[in-house]
XYZ file of C-alpha atoms in Angstrom:
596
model
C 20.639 -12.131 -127.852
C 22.839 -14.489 -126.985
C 23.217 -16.034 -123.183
C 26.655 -16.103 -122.364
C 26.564 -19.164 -119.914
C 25.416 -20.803 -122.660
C 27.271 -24.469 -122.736
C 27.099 -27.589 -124.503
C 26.966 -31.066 -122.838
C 29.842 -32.798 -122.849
C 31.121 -36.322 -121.596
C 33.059 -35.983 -119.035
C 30.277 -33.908 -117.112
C 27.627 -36.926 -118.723
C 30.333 -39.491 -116.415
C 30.647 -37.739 -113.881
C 27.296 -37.197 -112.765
C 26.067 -41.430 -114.105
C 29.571 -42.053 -111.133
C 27.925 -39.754 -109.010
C 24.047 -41.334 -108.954
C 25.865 -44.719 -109.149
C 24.766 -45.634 -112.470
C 28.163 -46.823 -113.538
C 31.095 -48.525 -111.657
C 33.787 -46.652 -110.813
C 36.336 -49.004 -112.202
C 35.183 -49.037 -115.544
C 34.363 -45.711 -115.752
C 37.842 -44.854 -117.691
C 37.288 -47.340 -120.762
C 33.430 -46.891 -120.497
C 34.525 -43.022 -121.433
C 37.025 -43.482 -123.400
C 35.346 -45.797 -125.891
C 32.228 -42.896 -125.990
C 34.875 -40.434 -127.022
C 35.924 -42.486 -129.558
C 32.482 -42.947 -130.788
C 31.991 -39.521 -130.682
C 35.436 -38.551 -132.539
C 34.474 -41.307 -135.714
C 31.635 -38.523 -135.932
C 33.455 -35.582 -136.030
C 31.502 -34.519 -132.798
C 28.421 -34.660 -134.800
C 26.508 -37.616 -132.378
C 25.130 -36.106 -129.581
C 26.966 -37.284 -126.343
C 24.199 -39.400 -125.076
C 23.946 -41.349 -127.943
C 27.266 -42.169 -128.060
C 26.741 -43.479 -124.585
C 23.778 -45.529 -125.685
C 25.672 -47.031 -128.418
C 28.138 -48.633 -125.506
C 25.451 -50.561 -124.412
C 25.977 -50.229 -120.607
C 24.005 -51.393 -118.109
C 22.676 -49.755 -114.591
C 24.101 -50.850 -111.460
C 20.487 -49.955 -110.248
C 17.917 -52.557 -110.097
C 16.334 -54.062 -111.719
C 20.052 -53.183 -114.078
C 18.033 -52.470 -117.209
C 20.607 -51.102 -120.317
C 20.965 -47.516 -120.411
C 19.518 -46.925 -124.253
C 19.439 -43.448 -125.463
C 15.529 -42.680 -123.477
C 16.806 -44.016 -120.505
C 19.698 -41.771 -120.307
C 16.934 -38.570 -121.579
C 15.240 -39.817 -119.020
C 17.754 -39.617 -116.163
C 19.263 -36.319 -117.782
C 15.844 -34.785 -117.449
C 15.358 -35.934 -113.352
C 19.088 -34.716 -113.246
C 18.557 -31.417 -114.107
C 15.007 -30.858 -113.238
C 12.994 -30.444 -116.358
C 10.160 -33.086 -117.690
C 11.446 -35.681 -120.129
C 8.614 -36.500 -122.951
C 8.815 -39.453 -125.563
C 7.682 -37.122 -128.771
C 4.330 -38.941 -129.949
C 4.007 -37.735 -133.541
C -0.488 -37.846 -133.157
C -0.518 -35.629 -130.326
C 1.465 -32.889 -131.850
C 0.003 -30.412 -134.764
C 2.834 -29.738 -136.831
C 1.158 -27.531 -139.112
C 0.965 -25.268 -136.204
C 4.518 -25.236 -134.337
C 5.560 -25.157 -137.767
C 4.951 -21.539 -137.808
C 6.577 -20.786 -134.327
C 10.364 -21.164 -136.001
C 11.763 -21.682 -139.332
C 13.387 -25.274 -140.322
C 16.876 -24.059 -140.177
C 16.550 -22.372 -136.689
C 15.166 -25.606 -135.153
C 17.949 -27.677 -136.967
C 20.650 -25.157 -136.106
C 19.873 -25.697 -132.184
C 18.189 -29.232 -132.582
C 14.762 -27.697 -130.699
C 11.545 -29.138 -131.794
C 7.924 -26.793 -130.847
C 6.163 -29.594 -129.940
C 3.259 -28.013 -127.784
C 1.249 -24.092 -128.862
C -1.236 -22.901 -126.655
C -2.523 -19.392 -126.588
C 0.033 -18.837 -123.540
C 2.222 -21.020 -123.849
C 5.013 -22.664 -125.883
C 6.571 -25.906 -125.149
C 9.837 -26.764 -126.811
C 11.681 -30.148 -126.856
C 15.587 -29.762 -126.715
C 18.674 -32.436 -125.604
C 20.647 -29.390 -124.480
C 19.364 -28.233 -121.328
C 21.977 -25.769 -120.891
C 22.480 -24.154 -124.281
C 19.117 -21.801 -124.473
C 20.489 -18.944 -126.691
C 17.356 -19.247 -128.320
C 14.996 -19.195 -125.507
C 14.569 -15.119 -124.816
C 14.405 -14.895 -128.955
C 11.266 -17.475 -129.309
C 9.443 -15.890 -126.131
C 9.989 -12.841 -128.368
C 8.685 -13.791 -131.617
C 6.378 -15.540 -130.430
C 4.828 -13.793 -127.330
C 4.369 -17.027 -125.582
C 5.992 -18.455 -122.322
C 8.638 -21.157 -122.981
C 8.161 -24.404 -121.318
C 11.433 -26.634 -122.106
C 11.261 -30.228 -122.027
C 13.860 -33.145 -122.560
C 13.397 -35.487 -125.534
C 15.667 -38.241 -127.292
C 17.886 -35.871 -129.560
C 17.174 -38.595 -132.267
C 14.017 -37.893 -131.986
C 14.240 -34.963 -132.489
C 16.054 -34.072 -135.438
C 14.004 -36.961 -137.008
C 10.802 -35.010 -136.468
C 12.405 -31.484 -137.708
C 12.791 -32.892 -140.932
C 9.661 -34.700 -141.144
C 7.520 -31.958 -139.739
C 8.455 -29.141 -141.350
C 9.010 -30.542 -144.168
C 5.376 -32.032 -144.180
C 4.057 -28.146 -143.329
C 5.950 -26.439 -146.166
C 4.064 -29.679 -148.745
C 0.303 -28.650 -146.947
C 0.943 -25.309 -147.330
C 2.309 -25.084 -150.774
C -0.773 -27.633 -152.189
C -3.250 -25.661 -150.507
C -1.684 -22.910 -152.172
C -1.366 -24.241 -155.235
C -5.229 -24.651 -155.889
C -5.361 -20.726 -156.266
C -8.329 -20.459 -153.747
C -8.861 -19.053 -150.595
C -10.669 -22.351 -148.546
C -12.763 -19.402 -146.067
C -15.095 -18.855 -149.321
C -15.410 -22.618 -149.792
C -18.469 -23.234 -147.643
C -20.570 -24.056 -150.660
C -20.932 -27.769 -151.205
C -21.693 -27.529 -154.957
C -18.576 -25.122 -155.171
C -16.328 -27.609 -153.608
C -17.379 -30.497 -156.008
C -16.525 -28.321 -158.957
C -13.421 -27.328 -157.278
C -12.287 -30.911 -157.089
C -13.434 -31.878 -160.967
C -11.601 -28.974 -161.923
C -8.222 -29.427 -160.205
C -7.894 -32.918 -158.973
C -5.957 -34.194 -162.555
C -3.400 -31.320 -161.396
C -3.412 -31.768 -157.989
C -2.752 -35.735 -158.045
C 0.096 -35.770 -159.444
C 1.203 -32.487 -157.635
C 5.174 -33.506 -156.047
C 3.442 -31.940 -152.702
C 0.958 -34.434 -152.743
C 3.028 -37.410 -153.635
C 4.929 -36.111 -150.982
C 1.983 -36.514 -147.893
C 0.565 -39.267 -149.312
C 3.998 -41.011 -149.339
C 5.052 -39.620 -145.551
C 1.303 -40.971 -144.350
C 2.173 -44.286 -145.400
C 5.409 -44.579 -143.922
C 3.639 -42.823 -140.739
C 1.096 -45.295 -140.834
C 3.732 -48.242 -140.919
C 5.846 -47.072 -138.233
C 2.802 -46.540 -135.719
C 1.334 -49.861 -136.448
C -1.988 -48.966 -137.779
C -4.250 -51.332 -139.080
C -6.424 -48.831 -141.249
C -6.502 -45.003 -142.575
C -9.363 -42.724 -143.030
C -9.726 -39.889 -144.902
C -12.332 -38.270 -143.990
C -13.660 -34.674 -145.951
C -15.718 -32.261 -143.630
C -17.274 -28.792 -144.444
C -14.207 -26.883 -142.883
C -11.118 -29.358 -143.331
C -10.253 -33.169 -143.870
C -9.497 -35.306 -141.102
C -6.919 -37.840 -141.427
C -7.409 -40.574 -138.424
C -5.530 -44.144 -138.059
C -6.639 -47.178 -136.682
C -4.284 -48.310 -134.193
C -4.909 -51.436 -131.835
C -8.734 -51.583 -132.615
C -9.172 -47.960 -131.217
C -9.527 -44.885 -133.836
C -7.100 -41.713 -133.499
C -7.421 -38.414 -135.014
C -3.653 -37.622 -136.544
C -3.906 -34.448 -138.434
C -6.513 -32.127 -139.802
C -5.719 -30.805 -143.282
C -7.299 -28.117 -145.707
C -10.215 -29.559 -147.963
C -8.467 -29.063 -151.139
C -5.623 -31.103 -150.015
C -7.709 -33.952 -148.802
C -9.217 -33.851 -152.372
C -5.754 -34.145 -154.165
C -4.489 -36.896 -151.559
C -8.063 -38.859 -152.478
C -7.268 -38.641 -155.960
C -3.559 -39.459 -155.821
C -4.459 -42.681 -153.426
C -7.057 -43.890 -156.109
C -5.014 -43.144 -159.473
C -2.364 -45.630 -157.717
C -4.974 -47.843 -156.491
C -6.082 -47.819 -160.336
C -9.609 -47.079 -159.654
C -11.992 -43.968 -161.673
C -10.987 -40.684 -160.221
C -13.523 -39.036 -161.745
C -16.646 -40.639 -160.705
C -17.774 -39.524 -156.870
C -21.016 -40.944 -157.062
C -20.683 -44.728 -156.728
C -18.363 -46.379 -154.054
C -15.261 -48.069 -155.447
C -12.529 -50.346 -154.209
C -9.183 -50.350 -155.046
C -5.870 -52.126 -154.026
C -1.787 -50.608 -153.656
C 0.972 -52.538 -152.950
C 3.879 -50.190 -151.462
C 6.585 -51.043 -149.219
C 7.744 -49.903 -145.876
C 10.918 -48.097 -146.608
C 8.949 -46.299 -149.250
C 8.817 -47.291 -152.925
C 12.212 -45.943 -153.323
C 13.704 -47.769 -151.301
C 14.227 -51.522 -149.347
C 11.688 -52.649 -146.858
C 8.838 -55.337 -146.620
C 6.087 -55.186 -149.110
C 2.733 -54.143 -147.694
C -0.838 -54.148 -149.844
C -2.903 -51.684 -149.318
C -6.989 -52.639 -150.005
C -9.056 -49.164 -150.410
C -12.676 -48.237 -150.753
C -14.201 -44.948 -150.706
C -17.720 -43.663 -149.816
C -19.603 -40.296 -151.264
C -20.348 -38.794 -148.321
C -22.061 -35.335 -147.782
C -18.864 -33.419 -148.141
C -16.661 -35.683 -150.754
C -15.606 -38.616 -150.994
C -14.523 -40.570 -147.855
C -11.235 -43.052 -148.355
C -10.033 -46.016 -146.085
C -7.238 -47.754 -146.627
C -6.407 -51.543 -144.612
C -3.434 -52.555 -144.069
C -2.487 -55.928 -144.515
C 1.204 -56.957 -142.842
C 2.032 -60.367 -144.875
C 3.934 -60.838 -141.607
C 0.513 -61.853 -139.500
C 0.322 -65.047 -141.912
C 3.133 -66.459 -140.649
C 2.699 -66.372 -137.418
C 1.773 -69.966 -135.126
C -1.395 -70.487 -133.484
C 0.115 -69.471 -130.129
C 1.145 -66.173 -131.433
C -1.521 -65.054 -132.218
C -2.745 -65.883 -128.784
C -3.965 -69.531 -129.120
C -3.854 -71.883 -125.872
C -1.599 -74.732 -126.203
C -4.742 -77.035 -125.782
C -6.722 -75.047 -128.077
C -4.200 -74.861 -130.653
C -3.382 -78.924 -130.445
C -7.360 -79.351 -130.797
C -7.191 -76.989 -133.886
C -4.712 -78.676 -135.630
C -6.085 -81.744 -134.943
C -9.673 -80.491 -136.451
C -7.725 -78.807 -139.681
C -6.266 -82.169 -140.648
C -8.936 -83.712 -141.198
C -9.816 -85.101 -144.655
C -13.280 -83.625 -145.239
C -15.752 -81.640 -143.011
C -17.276 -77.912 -142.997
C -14.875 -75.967 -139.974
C -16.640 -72.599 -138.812
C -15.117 -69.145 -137.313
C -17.548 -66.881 -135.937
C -16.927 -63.442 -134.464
C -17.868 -59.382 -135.510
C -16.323 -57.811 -138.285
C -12.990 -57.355 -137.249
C -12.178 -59.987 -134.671
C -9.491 -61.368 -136.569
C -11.252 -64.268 -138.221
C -9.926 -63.654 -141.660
C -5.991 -63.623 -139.972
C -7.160 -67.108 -138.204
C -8.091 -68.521 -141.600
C -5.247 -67.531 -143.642
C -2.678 -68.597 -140.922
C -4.265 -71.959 -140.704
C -4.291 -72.084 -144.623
C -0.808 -71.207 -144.478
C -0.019 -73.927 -142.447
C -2.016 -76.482 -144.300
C -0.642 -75.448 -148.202
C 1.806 -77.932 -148.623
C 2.875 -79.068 -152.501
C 0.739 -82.128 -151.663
C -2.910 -80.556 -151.426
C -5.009 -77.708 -153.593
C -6.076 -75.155 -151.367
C -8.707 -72.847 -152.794
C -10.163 -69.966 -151.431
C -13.275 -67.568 -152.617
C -13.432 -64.424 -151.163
C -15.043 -61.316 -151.077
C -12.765 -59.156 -151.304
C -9.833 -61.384 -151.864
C -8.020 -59.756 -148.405
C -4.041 -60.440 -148.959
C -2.740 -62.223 -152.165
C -0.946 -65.418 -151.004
C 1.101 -67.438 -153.778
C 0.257 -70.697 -152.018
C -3.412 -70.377 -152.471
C -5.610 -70.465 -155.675
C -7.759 -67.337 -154.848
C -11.023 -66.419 -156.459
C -12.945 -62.851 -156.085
C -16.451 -62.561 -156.112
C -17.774 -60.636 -158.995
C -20.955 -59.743 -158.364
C -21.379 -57.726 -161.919
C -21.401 -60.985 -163.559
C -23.584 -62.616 -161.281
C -20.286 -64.379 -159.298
C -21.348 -65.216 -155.821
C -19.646 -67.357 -153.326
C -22.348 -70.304 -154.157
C -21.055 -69.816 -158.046
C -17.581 -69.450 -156.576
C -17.622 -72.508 -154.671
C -19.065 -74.985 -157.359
C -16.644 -74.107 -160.062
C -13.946 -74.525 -157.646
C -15.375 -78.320 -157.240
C -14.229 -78.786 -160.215
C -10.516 -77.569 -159.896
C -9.712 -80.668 -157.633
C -9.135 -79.129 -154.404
C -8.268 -80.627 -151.326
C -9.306 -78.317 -148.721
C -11.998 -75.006 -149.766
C -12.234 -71.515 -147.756
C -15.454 -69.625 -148.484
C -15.267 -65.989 -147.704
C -18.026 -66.030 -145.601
C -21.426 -68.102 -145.717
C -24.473 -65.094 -146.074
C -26.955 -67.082 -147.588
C -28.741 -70.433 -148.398
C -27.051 -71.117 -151.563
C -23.593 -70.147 -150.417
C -23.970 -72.699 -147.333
C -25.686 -75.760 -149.663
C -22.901 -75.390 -151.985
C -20.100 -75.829 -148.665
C -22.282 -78.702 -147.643
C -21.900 -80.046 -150.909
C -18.259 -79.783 -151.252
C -17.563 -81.224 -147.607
C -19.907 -84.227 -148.316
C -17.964 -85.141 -151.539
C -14.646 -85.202 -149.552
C -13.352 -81.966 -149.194
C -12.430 -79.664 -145.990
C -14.908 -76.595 -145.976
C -13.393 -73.459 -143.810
C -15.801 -70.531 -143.679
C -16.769 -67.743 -141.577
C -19.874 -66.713 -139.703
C -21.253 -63.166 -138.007
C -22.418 -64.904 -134.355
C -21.603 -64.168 -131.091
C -20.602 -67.350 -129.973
C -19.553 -70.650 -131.386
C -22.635 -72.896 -130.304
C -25.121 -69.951 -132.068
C -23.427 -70.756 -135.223
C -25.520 -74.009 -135.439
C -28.702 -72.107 -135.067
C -27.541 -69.230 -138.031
C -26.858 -72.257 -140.405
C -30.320 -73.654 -139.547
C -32.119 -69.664 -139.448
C -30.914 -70.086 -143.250
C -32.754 -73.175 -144.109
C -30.116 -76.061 -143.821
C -31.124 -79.507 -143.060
C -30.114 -80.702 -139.236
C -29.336 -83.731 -140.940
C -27.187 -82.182 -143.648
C -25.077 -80.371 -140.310
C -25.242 -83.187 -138.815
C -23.335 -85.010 -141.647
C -20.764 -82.488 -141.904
C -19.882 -80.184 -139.605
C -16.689 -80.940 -136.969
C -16.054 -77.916 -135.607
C -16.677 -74.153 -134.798
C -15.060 -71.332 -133.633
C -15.996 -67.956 -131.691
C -13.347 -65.449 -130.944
C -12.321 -61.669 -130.712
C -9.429 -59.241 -130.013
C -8.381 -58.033 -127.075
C -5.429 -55.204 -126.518
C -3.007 -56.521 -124.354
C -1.318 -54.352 -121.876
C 1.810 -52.245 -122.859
C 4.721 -54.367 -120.675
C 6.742 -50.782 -119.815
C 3.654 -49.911 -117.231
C 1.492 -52.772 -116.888
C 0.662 -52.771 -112.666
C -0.496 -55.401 -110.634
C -2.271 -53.518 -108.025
C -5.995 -53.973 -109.462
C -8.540 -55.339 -107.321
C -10.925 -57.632 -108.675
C -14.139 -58.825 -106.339
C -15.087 -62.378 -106.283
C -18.646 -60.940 -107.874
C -16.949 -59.395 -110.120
C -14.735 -62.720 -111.114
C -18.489 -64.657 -111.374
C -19.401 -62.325 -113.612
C -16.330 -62.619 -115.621
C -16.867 -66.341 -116.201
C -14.025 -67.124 -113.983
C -16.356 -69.169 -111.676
C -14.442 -72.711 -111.986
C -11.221 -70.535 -110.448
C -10.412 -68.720 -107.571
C -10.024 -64.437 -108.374
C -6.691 -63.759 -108.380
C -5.666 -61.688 -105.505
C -4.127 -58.789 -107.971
C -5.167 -57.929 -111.448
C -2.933 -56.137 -113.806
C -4.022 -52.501 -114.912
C -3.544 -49.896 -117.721
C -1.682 -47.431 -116.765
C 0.057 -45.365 -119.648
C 3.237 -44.636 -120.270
C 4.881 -42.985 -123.785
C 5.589 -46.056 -125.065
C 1.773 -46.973 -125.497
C 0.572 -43.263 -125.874
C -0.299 -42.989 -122.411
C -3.339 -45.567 -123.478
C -1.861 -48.731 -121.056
C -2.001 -50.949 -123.903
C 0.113 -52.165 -127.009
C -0.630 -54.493 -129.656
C -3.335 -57.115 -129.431
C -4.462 -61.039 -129.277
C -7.064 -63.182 -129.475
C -9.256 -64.806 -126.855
C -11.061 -68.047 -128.425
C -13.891 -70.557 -127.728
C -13.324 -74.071 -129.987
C -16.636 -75.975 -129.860
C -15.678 -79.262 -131.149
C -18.376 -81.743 -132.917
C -18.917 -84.642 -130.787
C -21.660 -87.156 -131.203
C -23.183 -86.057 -128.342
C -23.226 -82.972 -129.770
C -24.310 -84.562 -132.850
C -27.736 -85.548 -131.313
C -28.670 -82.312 -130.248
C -29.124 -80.836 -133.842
C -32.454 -81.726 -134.759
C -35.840 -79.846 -135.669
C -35.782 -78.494 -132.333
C -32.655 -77.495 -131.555
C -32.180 -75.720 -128.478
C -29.552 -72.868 -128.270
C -29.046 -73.296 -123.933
C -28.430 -77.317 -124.477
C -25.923 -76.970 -127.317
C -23.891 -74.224 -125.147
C -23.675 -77.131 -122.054
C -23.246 -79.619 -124.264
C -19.842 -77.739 -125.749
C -18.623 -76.786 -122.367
C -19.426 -81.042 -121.313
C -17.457 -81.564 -124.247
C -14.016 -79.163 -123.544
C -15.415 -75.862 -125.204
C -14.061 -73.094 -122.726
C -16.337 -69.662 -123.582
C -15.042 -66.916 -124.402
C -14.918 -65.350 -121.143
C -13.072 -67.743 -119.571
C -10.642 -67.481 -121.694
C -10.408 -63.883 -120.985
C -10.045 -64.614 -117.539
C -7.289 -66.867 -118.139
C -5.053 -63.707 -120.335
C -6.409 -61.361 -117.276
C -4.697 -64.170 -114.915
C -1.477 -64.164 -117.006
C -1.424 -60.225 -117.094
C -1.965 -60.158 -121.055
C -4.948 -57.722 -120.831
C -6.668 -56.484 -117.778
C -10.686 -56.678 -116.668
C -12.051 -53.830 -118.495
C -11.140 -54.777 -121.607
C -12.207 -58.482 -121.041
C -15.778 -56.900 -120.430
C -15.474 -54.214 -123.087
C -15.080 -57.016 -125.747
C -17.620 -59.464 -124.519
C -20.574 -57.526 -123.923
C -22.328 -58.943 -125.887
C -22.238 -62.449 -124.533
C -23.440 -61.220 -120.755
């Protein structure tokens, strides 16, 4: 049934009510209309008012006069008329589910999104508060109470497509198999299922059609990894975004299956055998293949696991490569002493940190940097983590008895100038660097240790001669990754106690009076942070420094020593991004735990 009062927005009421909360001046109200309309008429009334608004480019007379994009105006529309305004967060919404609520065509018709089911209630996302034909029709249907929000009407048409699109692929796959999945509870049944189907199923155009949107999903909310993850009941799809995992969708078994052996007939790797784990690599791009957009590889590796096989997929963003040293969160001190140490002729250079600190992205900018036509740079690796023209890289092949130490003396004989070893793991790997930065080459490697000074003691755990470090190491460093916070709701109204600054490391420096917090906002998913940086410790080699490697090297005099000699530890330098408001106290002590 239709509701008469039913009305569109339109822009004269939009003007007259940004005049009335003085938004807008009064005096260029007139053209500020008039060039909407026009906007708005070179779409045949297609654009949604407020984005022809946004597309002005105006700015608030409030303070602090921010521009009034397309969420700001949702934003104030939603205060305006009294209903919540939500930024649409693609992981927190189950599309399979409010795909049911409506049909495709409905929600386009009225550009409404279901982007909320409980058992009660039904929360829909609309840019037309007033036109709600459909709202007694839906609390019909589907015997729910409707909650309406306001959301960017981009946003929302965006999402239609995508989301029920994505449904209609699930469900058609699923039902393409011929099985019901509520019988599938038998883990033998389920591995014959797959060998039966999966040649059909990977090359089914609803499969290419998930895989493809999870890439492109992936891409757009910066993930650094995907896993694909089979359970007895359904497959859980979860991204890595900012260090911390995120479930995204759960979808039927069968589908999982078919998206596992889609990803690994692209990543040219045996889709048949489930036994052994493989690796794999796909280079795609982020517009999709079709299409324009940067190139991204893909590396993959999957896992037999009690319920199939388990798939993760790292991103690698060529872009982090070119990035400087301060970018990526260097110091301007530490960075100068970096260089400084990189251009040096010959000497073994260490980074140390947990799997995923960002060591590798450390390496390969500095590489970067270093690759000039004048000097060979040569890298082993293990696996070889983003193919980079400008280096000659070599992957460890362990089937034919490759290793880094075998890696690293044929590369001896390639002329090099400066040598990166994947990562130093045993005696021979580490005699063989030795060896190549005593004959005149620079030696960068990497290191599992908590800190930089402990890196002298691992070398010497795995039977190097102090004499041999003393001859050839200049320099190590420790670092890790901390998520900065999201600059839309960072706060500075966190208290921080002056025990609770000692403790930080900040000792040498008065606590700040105010600390910067998470709060969380829809811009970060309501987490408090966005994106992420590093926090470093640079132990330079002096001869001081020098002396203390012996046969009785002791760990507590090498870590004053460094600090005598300029090393700040790592949680100082946490202190100084919780000082500048890049990250906030909690996750200075998350990260270094370790080193307390």
């Amino acid at each position: 049934m239709k509701n008469s009062s039913s009305r569109l927005l339109d822009l004269q009421q939009i003007f007259a009510w940004l005049l009335a909360d003085k938004l807008l001046d009064a005096a260029s109200v007139k053209d500020d209309h008039a060039r909407a309309q026009d906007i708005l008429d070179n779409t045949s009334g297609v654009m949604h008012p407020l984005s022809a608004i946004a597309h002005c480019k105006l700015q608030s007379l409030q303070a602090p006069h921010k521009l009034l994009t397309l969420d700001a105006l949702c934003a104030w529309l939603a205060n305006r008329v009294g209903l919540p305004f939500i930024r649409i967060d693609p992981l927190r919404i189950d599309f399979t589910r409010v795909a049911d609520v409506m049909s495709a065509s409905y929600a386009a018709r009225f550009n409404i999104l279901p982007v909320e089911l409980t058992p009660t209630t039904l929360v829909i996302a609309t840019a037309e508060p007033f036109a709600l034909e459909w709202e007694a029709e839906i609390a019909k249907i589907s015997r729910r109470t409707i909650k309406i929000v306001i959301a960017n009407p981009l946003d929302i048409a965006q999402y239609i497509s995508q989301f029920f699109s994505l449904a209609l692929s699930i469900k058609n796959a699923n039902k393409s198999t011929g099985q019901d999945l509520a019988l599938r509870n038998n883990f033998e049944q389920l591995v014959e299922l797959g060998k039966k189907n999966q040649q059909v199923d990977a090359n089914n155009l609803h499969i290419v059609n998930i895989v493809d949107w999870l890439w492109q999903y992936a891409f757009e909310q910066r993930a650094s990894d995907i896993h694909l993850e089979p359970k007895r009941e359904f497959g859980a799809v979860r991204f890595r975004i900012d260090g911390v995992l995120h479930t995204v969708y759960q979808v039927p078994v069968v589908v999982m299956l078919a998206m596992t052996a889609r990803i690994k007939l692209l990543g040219r790797m045996d889709v048949i055998e489930k036994r052994r784990p493989q690796d794999g690599r796909i280079k795609t791009r982020t517009g999709g293949n079709g299409g324009g957009g940067q190139e991204i590889e893909l590396r993959l590796s999957t896992l037999p696991t009690a319920f199939g096989e388990k798939l993760v997929m790292r991103i690698f963003d060529p872009d982090v490569i070119v990035k400087t040293l301060p970018e990526l969160g260097f110091p301007v001190d530490d960075a100068a002493r970096w260089d400084a140490l990189t251009k040096r002729p010959h000497g073994i250079i260490l980074v140390t940190g947990p799997t995923g600190s960002g060591k590798t992205t450390t390496l390969y900018t500095t590489l970067k940097a270093l690759a000039t036509s004048e000097v060979n740079v040569c890298t082993v690796e293990d696996p070889i983590e983003m193919v980079e023209p400008a280096f000659n890289q070599m992957q460890v092949q362990h089937g034919i008895d490759l290793s880094f130490a075998d890696g690293v003396r044929a590369l001896m004989r390639q002329d090099p100038d400066i040598i990166m070893v994947g990562e130093i793991r045993d005696l021979a790997t580490a005699e063989m660097a030795i060896q190549a930065a005593l004959t005149g080459h620079l030696v960068l490697s990497t290191l599992h240790t908590n800190d930089a000074p402990s890196a002298v003691m691992r070398m010497l755990e795995l039977g190097v001669p102090h004499y041999l470090l003393q001859a050839t190491l200049i320099g190590v460093m420790a670092q890790r990754l901390v998520r900065t916070l999201c600059p839309q709701c960072k706060s500075q109204d966190g208290e921080i106690s002056a025990a609770l600054w000692r403790s930080i490391g900040g000792a040498t420096s008065a606590a700040p009076p105010r600390a910067y917090r998470a709060l969380g906002c829809p811009e970060c998913r309501q987490t408090g942070y966005r994106g992420r940086t590093g926090i470093y410790e640079l132990l330079t080699v002096t001869d001081s420094f020098t002396q203390l490697i012996n046969e009785e090297t002791d760990l507590h005099a090498l870590r004053c020593q460094s600090i005598l000699d300029g090393m700040k530890p790592l949680r100082i330098a946490g202190a100084a991004k919780i000082i500048d408001g890049t990250t906030s106290v909690e996750e200075v002590l998350k990260v270094t735990a370790a080193l307390a």
